XYZ file of C-alpha atoms in Angstrom:
85
model
C -12.341 9.990 13.651
C -11.900 6.734 11.049
C -8.122 5.172 11.595
C -5.542 5.937 9.262
C -6.190 4.265 5.803
C -2.360 3.587 5.180
C -0.810 0.993 2.647
C 2.336 -0.034 3.584
C 5.789 -0.943 1.076
C 8.899 -1.953 2.773
C 12.013 -1.928 1.921
C 14.682 -4.745 3.655
C 18.601 -5.151 3.089
C 20.005 -8.495 2.024
C 20.926 -9.107 6.341
C 16.700 -8.332 6.692
C 17.025 -4.752 8.017
C 14.480 -2.935 6.643
C 16.577 0.315 4.980
C 12.829 1.676 3.987
C 8.577 2.269 4.595
C 6.646 3.862 1.461
C 3.808 4.811 2.734
C 0.182 5.920 0.936
C -2.253 8.018 1.907
C -5.340 5.598 0.428
C -8.095 7.497 2.078
C -10.143 10.910 0.258
C -9.217 13.098 3.722
C -5.824 13.779 4.958
C -4.895 11.488 7.402
C -4.034 11.811 11.136
C -0.012 11.989 12.482
C 0.748 8.417 13.329
C 3.940 6.428 14.791
C 5.535 3.562 12.691
C 6.933 0.761 14.853
C 9.865 -1.570 12.798
C 11.366 -4.570 14.051
C 15.013 -4.701 12.617
C 15.704 -0.798 11.386
C 18.537 -1.330 9.421
C 19.861 1.692 11.691
C 19.427 4.152 13.678
C 18.799 8.245 10.524
C 15.334 8.403 10.061
C 14.712 10.660 6.780
C 11.460 11.645 5.484
C 10.987 12.251 1.763
C 6.911 13.616 0.476
C 5.144 13.006 -2.368
C 5.925 16.344 -3.405
C 10.107 15.912 -2.487
C 10.198 18.029 0.511
C 12.768 15.970 3.261
C 13.304 16.107 6.837
C 14.525 14.361 10.076
C 11.596 12.009 12.200
C 10.966 11.708 15.638
C 11.658 8.048 16.860
C 12.341 6.220 20.444
C 14.751 3.264 19.719
C 13.266 0.023 21.266
C 15.441 -2.658 21.656
C 15.506 -3.608 17.519
C 12.819 -1.959 17.164
C 12.213 1.056 16.397
C 9.218 3.989 16.497
C 9.367 6.710 14.018
C 6.853 9.680 14.233
C 4.298 10.402 11.235
C 3.451 13.780 9.924
C 0.156 13.561 8.385
C -0.656 12.490 4.539
C -3.019 14.434 2.902
C -5.444 12.505 0.984
C -3.840 10.531 -1.944
C -0.790 10.703 -1.278
C 2.709 8.886 0.052
C 6.430 9.552 1.090
C 8.605 7.073 2.616
C 10.270 6.382 5.503
C 14.876 5.787 4.984
C 15.901 4.024 7.373
C 20.359 3.904 7.463
Protein backbone atom coordinates (compact mmCIF):
# COMPACT_ATOMS: atom_id res chain seq x y z
CA UNK A 1 0.00 0.00 0.00
CA UNK A 2 1.05 3.59 -0.58
CA UNK A 3 1.51 6.00 2.32
CA UNK A 4 -1.36 8.33 3.19
CA UNK A 5 -1.35 11.64 1.31
CA UNK A 6 -2.49 14.16 3.87
CA UNK A 7 -2.39 17.95 3.86
CA UNK A 8 -2.34 19.25 7.43
CA UNK A 9 -3.59 22.69 8.51
CA UNK A 10 -2.81 23.34 12.21
CA UNK A 11 -4.14 26.26 14.27
CA UNK A 12 -2.56 27.60 17.46
CA UNK A 13 -3.72 29.92 20.24
CA UNK A 14 -1.84 32.99 21.47
CA UNK A 15 0.30 30.81 23.74
CA UNK A 16 1.53 28.72 20.80
CA UNK A 17 -0.51 25.66 21.79
CA UNK A 18 -2.22 23.67 19.04
CA UNK A 19 -6.03 24.00 19.20
CA UNK A 20 -6.99 22.18 16.00
CA UNK A 21 -5.63 20.39 12.96
CA UNK A 22 -7.61 19.98 9.75
CA UNK A 23 -6.58 16.92 7.75
CA UNK A 24 -7.29 16.61 4.01
CA UNK A 25 -6.88 13.24 2.31
CA UNK A 26 -5.38 14.48 -0.98
CA UNK A 27 -5.79 11.16 -2.74
CA UNK A 28 -8.27 9.46 -5.06
CA UNK A 29 -8.30 6.51 -2.64
CA UNK A 30 -9.42 6.12 0.96
CA UNK A 31 -6.67 6.52 3.53
CA UNK A 32 -5.58 4.03 6.13
CA UNK A 33 -6.14 4.91 9.80
CA UNK A 34 -3.25 7.07 10.96
CA UNK A 35 -1.55 8.54 14.02
CA UNK A 36 -1.19 12.31 14.44
CA UNK A 37 1.55 13.43 16.85
CA UNK A 38 1.30 17.00 18.12
CA UNK A 39 3.71 18.99 20.25
CA UNK A 40 2.21 21.42 22.79
CA UNK A 41 -1.50 20.53 22.52
CA UNK A 42 -3.96 23.01 24.05
CA UNK A 43 -5.38 20.29 26.30
CA UNK A 44 -6.39 16.64 26.64
CA UNK A 45 -9.95 17.01 25.25
CA UNK A 46 -9.99 15.58 21.71
CA UNK A 47 -12.96 15.87 19.34
CA UNK A 48 -13.08 14.75 15.69
CA UNK A 49 -15.44 16.41 13.20
CA UNK A 50 -15.65 14.88 9.75
CA UNK A 51 -16.47 16.88 6.62
CA UNK A 52 -20.12 15.80 6.73
CA UNK A 53 -20.54 17.01 10.32
CA UNK A 54 -20.17 13.65 12.10
CA UNK A 55 -18.40 14.07 15.44
CA UNK A 56 -16.79 11.61 17.83
CA UNK A 57 -14.10 11.34 20.49
CA UNK A 58 -10.78 9.90 19.36
CA UNK A 59 -8.37 7.68 21.26
CA UNK A 60 -5.13 9.38 22.27
CA UNK A 61 -2.05 9.04 24.46
CA UNK A 62 -0.23 11.83 26.28
CA UNK A 63 3.57 11.59 26.02
CA UNK A 64 5.13 14.47 27.94
CA UNK A 65 4.52 17.64 25.90
CA UNK A 66 3.27 15.56 22.95
CA UNK A 67 -0.08 13.98 22.26
CA UNK A 68 -0.55 10.99 19.95
CA UNK A 69 -4.04 10.94 18.37
CA UNK A 70 -5.43 7.91 16.51
CA UNK A 71 -7.25 9.07 13.36
CA UNK A 72 -9.92 7.14 11.47
CA UNK A 73 -9.63 6.36 7.75
CA UNK A 74 -10.68 9.20 5.46
CA UNK A 75 -12.52 8.82 2.18
CA UNK A 76 -10.90 10.08 -1.03
CA UNK A 77 -10.69 13.90 -1.17
CA UNK A 78 -12.33 14.10 2.22
CA UNK A 79 -11.35 16.05 5.31
CA UNK A 80 -11.84 16.22 9.03
CA UNK A 81 -10.70 18.39 11.90
CA UNK A 82 -9.28 17.38 15.27
CA UNK A 83 -10.25 19.95 17.92
CA UNK A 84 -7.94 20.00 20.95
CA UNK A 85 -8.84 21.77 24.16
